[in-house]
Short mmCIF file of C-alpha atoms and ligand atoms in Angstrom, two decimals:
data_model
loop_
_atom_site.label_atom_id
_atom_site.label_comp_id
_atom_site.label_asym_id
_atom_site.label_seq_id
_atom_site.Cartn_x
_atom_site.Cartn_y
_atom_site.Cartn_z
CA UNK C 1 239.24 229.59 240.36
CA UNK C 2 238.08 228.95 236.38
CA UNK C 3 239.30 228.07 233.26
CA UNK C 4 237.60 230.21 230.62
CA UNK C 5 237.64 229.94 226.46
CA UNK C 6 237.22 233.51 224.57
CA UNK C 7 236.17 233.32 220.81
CA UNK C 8 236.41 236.31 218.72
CA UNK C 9 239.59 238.04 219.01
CA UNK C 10 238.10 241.66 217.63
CA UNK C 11 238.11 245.09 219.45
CA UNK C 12 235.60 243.30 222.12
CA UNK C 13 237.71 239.91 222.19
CA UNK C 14 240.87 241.89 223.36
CA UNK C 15 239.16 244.08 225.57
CA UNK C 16 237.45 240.76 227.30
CA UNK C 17 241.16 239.26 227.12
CA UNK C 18 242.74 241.68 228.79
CA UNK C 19 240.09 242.44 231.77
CA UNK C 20 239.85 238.92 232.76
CA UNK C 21 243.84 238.85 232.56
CA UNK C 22 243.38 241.84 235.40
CA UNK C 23 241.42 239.75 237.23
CA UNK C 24 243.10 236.34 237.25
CA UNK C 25 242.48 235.68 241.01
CA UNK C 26 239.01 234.85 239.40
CA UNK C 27 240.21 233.65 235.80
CA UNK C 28 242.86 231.72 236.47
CA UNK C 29 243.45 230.33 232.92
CA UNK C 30 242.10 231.83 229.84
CA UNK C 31 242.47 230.64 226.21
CA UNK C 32 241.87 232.70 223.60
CA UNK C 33 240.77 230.86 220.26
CA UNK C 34 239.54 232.84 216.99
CA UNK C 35 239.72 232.04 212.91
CA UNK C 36 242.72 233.96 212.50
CA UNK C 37 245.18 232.81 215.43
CA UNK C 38 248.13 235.63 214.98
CA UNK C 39 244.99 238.00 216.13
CA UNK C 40 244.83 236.41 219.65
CA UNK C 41 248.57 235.82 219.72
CA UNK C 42 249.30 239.83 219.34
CA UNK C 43 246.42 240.04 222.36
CA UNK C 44 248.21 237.27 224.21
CA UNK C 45 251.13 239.25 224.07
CA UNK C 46 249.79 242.96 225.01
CA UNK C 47 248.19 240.90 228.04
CA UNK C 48 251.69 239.35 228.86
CA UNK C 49 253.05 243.03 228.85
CA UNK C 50 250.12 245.12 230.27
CA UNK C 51 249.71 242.33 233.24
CA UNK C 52 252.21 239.52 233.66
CA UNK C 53 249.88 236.75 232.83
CA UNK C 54 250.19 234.70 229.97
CA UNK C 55 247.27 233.36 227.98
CA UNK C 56 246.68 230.36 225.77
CA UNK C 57 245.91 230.85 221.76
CA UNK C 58 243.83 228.56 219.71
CA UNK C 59 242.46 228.91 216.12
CA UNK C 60 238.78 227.38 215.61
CA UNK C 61 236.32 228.06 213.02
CA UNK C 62 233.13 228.76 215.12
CA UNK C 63 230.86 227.86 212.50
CA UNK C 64 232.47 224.16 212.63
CA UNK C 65 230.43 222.93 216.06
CA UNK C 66 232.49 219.27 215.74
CA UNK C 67 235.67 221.32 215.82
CA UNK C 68 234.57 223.40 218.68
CA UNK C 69 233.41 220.75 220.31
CA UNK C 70 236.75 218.84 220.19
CA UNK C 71 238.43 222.35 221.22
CA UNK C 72 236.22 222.65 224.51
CA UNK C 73 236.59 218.64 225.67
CA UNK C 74 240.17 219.27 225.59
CA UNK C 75 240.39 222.21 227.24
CA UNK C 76 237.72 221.55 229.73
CA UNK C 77 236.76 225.08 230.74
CA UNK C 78 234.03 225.97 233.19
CA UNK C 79 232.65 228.62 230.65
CA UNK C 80 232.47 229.83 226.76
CA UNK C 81 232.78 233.75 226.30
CA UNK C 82 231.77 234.19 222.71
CA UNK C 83 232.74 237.72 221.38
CA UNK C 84 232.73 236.23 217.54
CA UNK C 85 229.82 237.69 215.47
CA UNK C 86 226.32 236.93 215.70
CA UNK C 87 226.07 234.50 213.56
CA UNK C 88 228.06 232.31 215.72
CA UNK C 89 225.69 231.95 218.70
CA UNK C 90 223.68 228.91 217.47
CA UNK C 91 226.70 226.86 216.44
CA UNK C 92 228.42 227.78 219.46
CA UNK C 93 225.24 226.88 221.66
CA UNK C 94 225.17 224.01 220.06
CA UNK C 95 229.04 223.19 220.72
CA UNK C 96 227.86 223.91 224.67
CA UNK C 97 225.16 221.89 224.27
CA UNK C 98 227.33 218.85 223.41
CA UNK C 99 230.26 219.45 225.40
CA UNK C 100 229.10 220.08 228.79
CA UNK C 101 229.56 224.05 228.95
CA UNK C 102 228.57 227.02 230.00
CA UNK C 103 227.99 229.73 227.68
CA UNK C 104 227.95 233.52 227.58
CA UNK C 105 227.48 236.26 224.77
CA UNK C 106 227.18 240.18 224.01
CA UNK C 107 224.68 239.98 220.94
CA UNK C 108 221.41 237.82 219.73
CA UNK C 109 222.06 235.60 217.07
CA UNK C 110 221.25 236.82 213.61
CA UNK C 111 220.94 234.85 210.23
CA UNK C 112 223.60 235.60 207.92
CA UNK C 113 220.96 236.37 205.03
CA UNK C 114 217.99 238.69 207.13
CA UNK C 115 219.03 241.30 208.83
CA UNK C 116 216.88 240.07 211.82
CA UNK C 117 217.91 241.07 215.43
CA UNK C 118 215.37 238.79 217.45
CA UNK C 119 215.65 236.63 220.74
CA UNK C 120 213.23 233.69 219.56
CA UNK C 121 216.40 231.15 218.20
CA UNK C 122 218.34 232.20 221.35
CA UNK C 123 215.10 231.58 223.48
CA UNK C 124 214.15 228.27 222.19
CA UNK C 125 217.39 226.69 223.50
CA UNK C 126 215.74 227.03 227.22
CA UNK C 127 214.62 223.30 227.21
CA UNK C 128 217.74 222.25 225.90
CA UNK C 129 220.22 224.38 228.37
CA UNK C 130 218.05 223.10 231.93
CA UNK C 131 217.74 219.74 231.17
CA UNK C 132 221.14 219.45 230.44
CA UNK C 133 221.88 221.37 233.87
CA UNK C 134 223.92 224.56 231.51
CA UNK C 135 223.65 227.99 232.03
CA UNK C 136 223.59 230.35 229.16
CA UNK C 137 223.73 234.62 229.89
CA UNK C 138 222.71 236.42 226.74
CA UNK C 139 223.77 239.92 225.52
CA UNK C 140 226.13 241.14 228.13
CA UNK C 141 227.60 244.00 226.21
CA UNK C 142 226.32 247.23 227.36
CA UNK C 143 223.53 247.88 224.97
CA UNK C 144 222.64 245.42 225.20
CA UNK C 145 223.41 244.43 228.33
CA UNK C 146 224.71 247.17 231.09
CA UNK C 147 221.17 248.81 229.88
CA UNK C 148 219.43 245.91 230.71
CA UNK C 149 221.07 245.69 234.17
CA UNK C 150 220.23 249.42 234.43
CA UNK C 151 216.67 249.06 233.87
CA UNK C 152 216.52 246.32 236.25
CA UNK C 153 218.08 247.92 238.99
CA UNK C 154 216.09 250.91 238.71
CA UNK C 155 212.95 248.67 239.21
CA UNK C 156 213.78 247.07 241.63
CA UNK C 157 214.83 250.10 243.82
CA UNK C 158 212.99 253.13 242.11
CA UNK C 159 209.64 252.29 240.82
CA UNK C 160 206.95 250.33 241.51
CA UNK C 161 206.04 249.95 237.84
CA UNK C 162 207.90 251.08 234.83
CA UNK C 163 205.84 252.93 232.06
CA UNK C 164 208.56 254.42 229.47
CA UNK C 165 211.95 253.52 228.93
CA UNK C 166 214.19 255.00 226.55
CA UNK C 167 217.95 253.61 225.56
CA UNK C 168 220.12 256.59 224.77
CA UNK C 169 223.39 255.77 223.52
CA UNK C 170 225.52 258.37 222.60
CA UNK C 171 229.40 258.20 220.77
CA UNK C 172 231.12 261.65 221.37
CA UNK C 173 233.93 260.41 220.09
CA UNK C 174 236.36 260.85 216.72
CA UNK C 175 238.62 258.38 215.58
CA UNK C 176 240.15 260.73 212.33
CA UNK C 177 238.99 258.57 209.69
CA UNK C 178 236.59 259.84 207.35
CA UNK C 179 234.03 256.93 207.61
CA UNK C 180 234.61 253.90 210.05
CA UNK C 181 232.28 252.29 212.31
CA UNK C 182 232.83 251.82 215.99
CA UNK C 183 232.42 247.72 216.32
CA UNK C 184 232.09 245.39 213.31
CA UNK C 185 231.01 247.38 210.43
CA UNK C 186 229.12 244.49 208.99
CA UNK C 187 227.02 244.28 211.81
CA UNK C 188 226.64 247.76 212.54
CA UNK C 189 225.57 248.88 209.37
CA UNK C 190 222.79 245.54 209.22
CA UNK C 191 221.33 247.33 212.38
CA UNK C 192 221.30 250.84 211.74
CA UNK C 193 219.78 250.14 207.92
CA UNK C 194 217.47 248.09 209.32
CA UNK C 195 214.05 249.58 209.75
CA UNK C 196 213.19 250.77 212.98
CA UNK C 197 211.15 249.28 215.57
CA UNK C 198 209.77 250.83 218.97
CA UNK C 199 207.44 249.19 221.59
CA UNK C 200 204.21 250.98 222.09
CA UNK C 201 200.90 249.79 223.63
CA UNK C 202 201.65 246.36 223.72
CA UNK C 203 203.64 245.43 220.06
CA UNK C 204 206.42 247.11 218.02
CA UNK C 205 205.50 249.39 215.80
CA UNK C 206 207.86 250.00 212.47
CA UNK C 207 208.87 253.02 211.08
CA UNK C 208 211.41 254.12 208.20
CA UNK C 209 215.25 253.76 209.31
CA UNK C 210 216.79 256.90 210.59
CA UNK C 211 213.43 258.77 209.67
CA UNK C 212 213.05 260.30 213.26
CA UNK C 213 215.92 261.75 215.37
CA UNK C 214 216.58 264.84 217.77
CA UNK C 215 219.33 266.75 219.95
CA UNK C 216 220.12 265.50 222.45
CA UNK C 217 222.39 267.33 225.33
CA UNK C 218 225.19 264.70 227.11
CA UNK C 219 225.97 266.00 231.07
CA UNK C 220 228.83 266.36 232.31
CA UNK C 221 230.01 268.03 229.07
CA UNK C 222 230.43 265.26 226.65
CA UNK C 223 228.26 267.45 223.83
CA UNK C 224 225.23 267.98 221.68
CA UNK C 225 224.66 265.18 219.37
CA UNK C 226 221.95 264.54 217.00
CA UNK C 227 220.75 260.75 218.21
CA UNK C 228 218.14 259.05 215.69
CA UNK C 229 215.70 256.04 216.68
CA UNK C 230 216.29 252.78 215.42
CA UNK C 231 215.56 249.26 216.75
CA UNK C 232 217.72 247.50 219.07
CA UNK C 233 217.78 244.13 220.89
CA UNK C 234 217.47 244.56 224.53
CA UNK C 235 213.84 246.26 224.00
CA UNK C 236 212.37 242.89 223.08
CA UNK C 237 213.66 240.69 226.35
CA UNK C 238 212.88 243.89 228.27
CA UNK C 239 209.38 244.22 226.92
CA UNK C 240 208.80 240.36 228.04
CA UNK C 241 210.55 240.69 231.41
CA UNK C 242 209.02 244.00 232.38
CA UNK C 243 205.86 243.92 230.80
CA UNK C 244 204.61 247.48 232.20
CA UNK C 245 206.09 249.08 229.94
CA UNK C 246 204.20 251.18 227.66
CA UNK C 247 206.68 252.36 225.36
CA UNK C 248 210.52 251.73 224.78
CA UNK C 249 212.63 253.11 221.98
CA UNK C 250 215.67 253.10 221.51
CA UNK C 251 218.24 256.03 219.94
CA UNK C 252 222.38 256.17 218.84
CA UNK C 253 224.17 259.44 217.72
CA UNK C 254 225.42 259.92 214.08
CA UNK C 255 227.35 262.41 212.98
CA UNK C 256 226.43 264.26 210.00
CA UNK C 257 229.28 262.81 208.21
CA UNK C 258 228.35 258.99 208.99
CA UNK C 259 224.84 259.53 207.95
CA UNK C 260 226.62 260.87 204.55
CA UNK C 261 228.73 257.86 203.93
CA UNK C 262 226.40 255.49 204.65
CA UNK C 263 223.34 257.38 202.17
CA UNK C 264 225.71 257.00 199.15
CA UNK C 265 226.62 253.34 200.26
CA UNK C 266 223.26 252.19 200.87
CA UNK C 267 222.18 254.17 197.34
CA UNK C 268 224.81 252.29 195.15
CA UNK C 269 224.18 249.23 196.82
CA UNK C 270 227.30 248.54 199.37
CA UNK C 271 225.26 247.79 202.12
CA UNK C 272 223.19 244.74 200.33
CA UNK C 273 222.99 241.70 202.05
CA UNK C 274 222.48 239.41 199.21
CA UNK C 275 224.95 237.69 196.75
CA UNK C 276 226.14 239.20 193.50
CA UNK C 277 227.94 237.92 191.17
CA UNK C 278 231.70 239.30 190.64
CA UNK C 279 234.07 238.36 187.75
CA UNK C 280 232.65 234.16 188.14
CA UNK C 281 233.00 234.39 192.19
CA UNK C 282 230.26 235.28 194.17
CA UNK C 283 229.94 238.26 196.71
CA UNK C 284 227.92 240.32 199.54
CA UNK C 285 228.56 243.34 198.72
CA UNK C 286 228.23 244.58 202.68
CA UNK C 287 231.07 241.78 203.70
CA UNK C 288 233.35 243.09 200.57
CA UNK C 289 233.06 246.77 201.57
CA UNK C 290 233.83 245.63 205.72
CA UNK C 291 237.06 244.28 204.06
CA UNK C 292 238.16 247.92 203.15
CA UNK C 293 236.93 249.79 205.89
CA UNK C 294 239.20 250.62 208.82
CA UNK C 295 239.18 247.85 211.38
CA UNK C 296 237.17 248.78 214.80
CA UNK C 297 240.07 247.00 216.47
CA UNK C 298 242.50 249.48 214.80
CA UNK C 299 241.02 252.80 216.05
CA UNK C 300 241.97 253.05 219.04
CA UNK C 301 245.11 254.73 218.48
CA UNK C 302 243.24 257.69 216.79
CA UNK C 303 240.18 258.08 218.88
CA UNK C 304 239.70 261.09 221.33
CA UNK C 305 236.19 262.04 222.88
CA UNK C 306 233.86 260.36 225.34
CA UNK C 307 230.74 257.61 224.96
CA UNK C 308 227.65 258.71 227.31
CA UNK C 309 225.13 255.68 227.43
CA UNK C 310 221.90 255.94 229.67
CA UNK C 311 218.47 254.98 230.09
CA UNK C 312 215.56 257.72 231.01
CA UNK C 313 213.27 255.58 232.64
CA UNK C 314 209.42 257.20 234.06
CA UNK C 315 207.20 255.23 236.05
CA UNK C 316 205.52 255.43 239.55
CA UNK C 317 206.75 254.96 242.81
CA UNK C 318 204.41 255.34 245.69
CA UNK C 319 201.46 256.13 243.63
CA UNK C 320 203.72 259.50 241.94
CA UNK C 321 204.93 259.80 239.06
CA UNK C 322 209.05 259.80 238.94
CA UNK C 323 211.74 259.88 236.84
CA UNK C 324 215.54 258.96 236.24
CA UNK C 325 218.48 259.14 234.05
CA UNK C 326 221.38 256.51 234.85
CA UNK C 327 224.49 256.45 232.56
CA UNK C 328 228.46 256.00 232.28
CA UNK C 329 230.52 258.23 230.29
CA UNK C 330 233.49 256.26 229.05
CA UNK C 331 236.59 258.34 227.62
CA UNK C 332 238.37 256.81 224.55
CA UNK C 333 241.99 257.46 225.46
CA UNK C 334 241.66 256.56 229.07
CA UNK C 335 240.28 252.85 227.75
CA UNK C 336 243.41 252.91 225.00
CA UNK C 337 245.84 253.63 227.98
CA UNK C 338 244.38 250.75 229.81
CA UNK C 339 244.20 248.02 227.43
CA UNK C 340 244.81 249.29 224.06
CA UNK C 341 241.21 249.56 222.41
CA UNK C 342 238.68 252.23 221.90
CA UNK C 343 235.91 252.96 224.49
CA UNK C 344 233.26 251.07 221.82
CA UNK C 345 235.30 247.73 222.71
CA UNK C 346 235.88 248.70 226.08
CA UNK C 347 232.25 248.96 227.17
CA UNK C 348 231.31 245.69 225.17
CA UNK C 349 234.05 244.12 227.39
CA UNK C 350 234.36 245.09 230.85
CA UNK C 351 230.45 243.84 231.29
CA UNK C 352 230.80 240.62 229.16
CA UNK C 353 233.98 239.95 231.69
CA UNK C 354 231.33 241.15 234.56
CA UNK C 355 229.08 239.24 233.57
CA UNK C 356 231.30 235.86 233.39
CA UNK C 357 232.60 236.55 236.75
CA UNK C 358 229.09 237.12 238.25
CA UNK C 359 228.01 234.00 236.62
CA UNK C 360 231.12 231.68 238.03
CA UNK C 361 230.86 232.71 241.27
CA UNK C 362 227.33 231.92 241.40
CA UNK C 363 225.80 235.04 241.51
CA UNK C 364 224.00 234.73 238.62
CA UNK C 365 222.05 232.46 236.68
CA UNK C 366 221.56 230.75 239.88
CA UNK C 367 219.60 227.74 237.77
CA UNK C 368 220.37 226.01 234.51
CA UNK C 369 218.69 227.61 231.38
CA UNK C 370 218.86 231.04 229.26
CA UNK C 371 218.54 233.96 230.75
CA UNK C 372 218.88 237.37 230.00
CA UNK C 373 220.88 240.21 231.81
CA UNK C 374 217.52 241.40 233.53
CA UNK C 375 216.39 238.59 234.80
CA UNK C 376 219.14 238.85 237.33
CA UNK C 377 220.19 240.62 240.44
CA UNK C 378 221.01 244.02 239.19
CA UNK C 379 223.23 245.12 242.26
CA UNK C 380 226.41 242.50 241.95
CA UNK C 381 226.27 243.64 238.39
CA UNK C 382 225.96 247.98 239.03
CA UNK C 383 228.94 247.28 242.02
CA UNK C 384 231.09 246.09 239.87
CA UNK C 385 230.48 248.02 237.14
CA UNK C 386 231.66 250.41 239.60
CA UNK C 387 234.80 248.58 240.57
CA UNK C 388 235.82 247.81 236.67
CA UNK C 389 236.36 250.60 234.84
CA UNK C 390 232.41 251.59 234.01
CA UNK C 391 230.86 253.84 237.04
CA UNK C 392 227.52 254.89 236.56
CA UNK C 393 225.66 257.81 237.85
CA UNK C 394 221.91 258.38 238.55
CA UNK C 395 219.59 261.65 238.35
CA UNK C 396 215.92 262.50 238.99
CA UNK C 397 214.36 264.34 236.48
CA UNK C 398 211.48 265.86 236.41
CA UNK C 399 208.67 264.03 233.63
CA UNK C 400 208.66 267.09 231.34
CA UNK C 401 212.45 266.37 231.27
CA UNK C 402 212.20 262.94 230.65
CA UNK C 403 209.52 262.92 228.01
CA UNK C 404 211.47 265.57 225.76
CA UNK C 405 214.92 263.42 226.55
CA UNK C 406 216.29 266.61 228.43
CA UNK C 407 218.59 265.14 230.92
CA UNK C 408 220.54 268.30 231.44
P1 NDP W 1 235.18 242.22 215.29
O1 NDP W 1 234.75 242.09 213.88
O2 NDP W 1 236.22 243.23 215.66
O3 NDP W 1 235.66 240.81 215.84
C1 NDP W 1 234.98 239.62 215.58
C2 NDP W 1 235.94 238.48 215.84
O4 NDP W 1 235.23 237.26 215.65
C3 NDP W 1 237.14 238.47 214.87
O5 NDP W 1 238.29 238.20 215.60
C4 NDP W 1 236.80 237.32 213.93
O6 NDP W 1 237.91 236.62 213.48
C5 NDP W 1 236.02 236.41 214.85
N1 NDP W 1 235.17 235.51 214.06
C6 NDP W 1 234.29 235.81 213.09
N2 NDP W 1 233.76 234.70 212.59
C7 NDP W 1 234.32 233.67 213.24
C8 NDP W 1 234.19 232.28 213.18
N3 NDP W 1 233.37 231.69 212.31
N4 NDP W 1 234.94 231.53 214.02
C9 NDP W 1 235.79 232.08 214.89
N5 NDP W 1 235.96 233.40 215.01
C10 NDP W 1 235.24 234.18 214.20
O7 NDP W 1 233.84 242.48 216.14
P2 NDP W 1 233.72 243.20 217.57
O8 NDP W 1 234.82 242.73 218.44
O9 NDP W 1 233.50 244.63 217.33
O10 NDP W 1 232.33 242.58 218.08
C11 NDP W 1 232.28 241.30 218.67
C12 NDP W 1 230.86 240.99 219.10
O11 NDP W 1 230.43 241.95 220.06
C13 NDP W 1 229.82 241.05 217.96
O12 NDP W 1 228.92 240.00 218.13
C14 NDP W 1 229.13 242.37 218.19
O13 NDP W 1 227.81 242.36 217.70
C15 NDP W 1 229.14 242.42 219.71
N6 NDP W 1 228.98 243.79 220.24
C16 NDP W 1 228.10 243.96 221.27
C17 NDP W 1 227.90 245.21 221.81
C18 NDP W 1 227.03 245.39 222.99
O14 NDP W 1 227.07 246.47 223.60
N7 NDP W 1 226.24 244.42 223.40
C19 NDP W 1 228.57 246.40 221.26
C20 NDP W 1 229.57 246.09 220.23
C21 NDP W 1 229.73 244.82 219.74
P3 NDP W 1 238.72 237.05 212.16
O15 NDP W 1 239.10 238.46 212.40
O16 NDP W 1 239.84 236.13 212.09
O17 NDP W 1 237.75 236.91 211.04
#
């Protein structure tokens, strides 16, 4: 039915590789293109073995829009899946732009020098993308993205209003190494040292990174993890969208030991952002130390344990006031035995391929411009999260429960 191009060949590339591979009724020809081509060769070939279907390779420099622009007028596909880093999504927008494509991502662009995690360049494309009759779908990952669709389905068949919505993403699980970060450690580590950033009453109010946290109990047996409160993306198109909402935060788990790694990185200056200079040769010292951490790609050999990620949303239906929990609880190995990557990856990818397929076969983004994951029908989305490897589940809580994030 469509041709598709995939750039980024990472732990979310192959994971996006392989499920569209599963489904190639739908995608019926799939290149995969990245900077370093033996990377989507080796996921060419686990998709030739895992599913009998063999996918193209390319190597493009995504920063280079004339180059990707040349790459997508001779492929001609209906739609761009870009799993390459955040810094990408402008130039790659751009590339759309000129070529005639639509365009899809998992994460908000970001400048390379401020660790800024904001909508507004993404947003400002809206002109451009309608009167040029594209589509674009932004952030659909699962956080963002899946939490998005979450929130939007639970509007639109459990509450009249929503007044409090809080993002709880959990990662039970332990990959053996003594410090390694679940997706793209230069990206994680720009988020989580980030300061913090919740909605309240109307704007986002900043406090100090990592300075407020609490247990918080998984169901269905997954653990007790301590989860802290930092800033994350979704909260500001969600704020917009669904603007009853009084408060949103948003909280990840850390274990005690990555909290210690990343103190004494942060304190001798690992994490900086900036350029230093280094024997006549200039480095950022954050994109140095990614180059000797484990790769995110790499772990899932190692990792055992189970993700839980779920919103607690409280609002009113019917003039009462309700609340829910709806999550998925992913398991590590299961995701490895099915297409070779950790559950991280996996839950990036099953809704980025979700969220092509919804959009090819018109389901979603019905008209030309950007949109973002809640501004469309929720249920195409939650049934086949259901169908592809992320089921969800929903319970009603009580508001004392929800307010002290006691889901169990
Ligand atoms: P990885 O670092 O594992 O992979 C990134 C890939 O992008 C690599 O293959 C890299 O190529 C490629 N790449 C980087 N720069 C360029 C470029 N200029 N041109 C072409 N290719 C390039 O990252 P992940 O797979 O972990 O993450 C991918 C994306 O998914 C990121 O944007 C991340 O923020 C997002 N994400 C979203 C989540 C969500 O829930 N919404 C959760 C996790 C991740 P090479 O290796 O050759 O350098």
């Amino acid at each position: 039915m469509a041709k598709i191009l995939i750039i980024g060949a990472g732990g979310v590339g192959s994971v996006v590789a392989h499920k569209c591979a599963e489904l190639s009724q739908t995608f019926t020809d799939i290149t995969l293109a990245s900077r370093t081509k033996s990377k989507c060769d080796a996921i060419a070939e686990s998709v030739k073995q895992r599913y009998g279907v063999q996918i193209k390779t390319a190597a493009i420099d995504a920063d280079d829009v004339a180059a990707t622009v040349a790459l997508l007028k001779q492929l001609k596909p209906s739609l761009l899946i870009n799993v390459a880093l955040p810094y990408q999504d402008l130039p790659l927008m751009d590339a759309c732009l000129e070529a005639g494509i639509h365009y899809l991502d998992t994460a908000n662009y970001e400048p390379p020098n401020e660790a800024k995690f904001e909508y507004h360049w993404q947003w400002a494309y809206q002109d451009k993308f309608k009167s040029a009759g594209l589509k674009a779908l932004l952030g659909s990952g699962f956080d963002p993205g899946v939490t998005n669709v979450f929130t939007a389905w639970a509007l639109k068949h459990h509450f009249d209003e929503i007044h409090y919505l809080d993002i709880v993403d959990v990662n039970g699980g332990d990959h053996g190494q003594a410090f390694a970060t679940n997706f793209n450690p230069e990206i994680n580590i720009r988020e989580v040292t980030a300061p913090c950033r919740h909605w309240e009453d109307g704007a986002f109010r900043e406090t100090e990174a990592m300075s407020v946290s609490q247990k918080f109990d998984c169901p269905e047996g997954v653990g007790s993890y301590s989860i802290y409160r930092m800033y994350h993306e979704e909260m500001e198109s969600l704020t917009k969208h669904i603007p009853t909402i009084k408060k949103a935060q948003f909280w990840m788990s850390f274990s005690e030991n990555y909290i210690k790694h990343l103190e004494v990185l942060q304190n001798i200056g690992m994490t900086r952002i900036d350029e230093v200079e280094y024997n006549g040769q200039k480095v950022i010292p954050l994109q140095f130390l990614k180059a000797v951490l484990p790769d995110p790609g790499d772990l899932g050999k190692t990792t055992t344990g189970r993700t839980c990620i779920g919103c607690i949303i409280r609002g009113i239906k019917d003039g009462e006031e309700k609340a829910i929990y709806i999550y998925n609880i992913c398991d590590h190995e299961e995701c490895f035995a099915e297409v070779g990557s950790q559950g991280v990856s996996y839950t990036t990818g099953v809704p980025a391929m979700i969220g092509a397929k919804l959009m090819l076969e018109g389901k979603w983004t019905t008209e030309a411009g950007v949109w973002n994951m809640e501004q469309n029908d929720p249920d195409p989305f939650m049934e086949d999260l259901n169908k592809y490897g992320l089921p969800w589940k929903l319970v009603e809580l009580t508001t004392e429960q929800a307010k002290n994030l006691s889901v169990i």
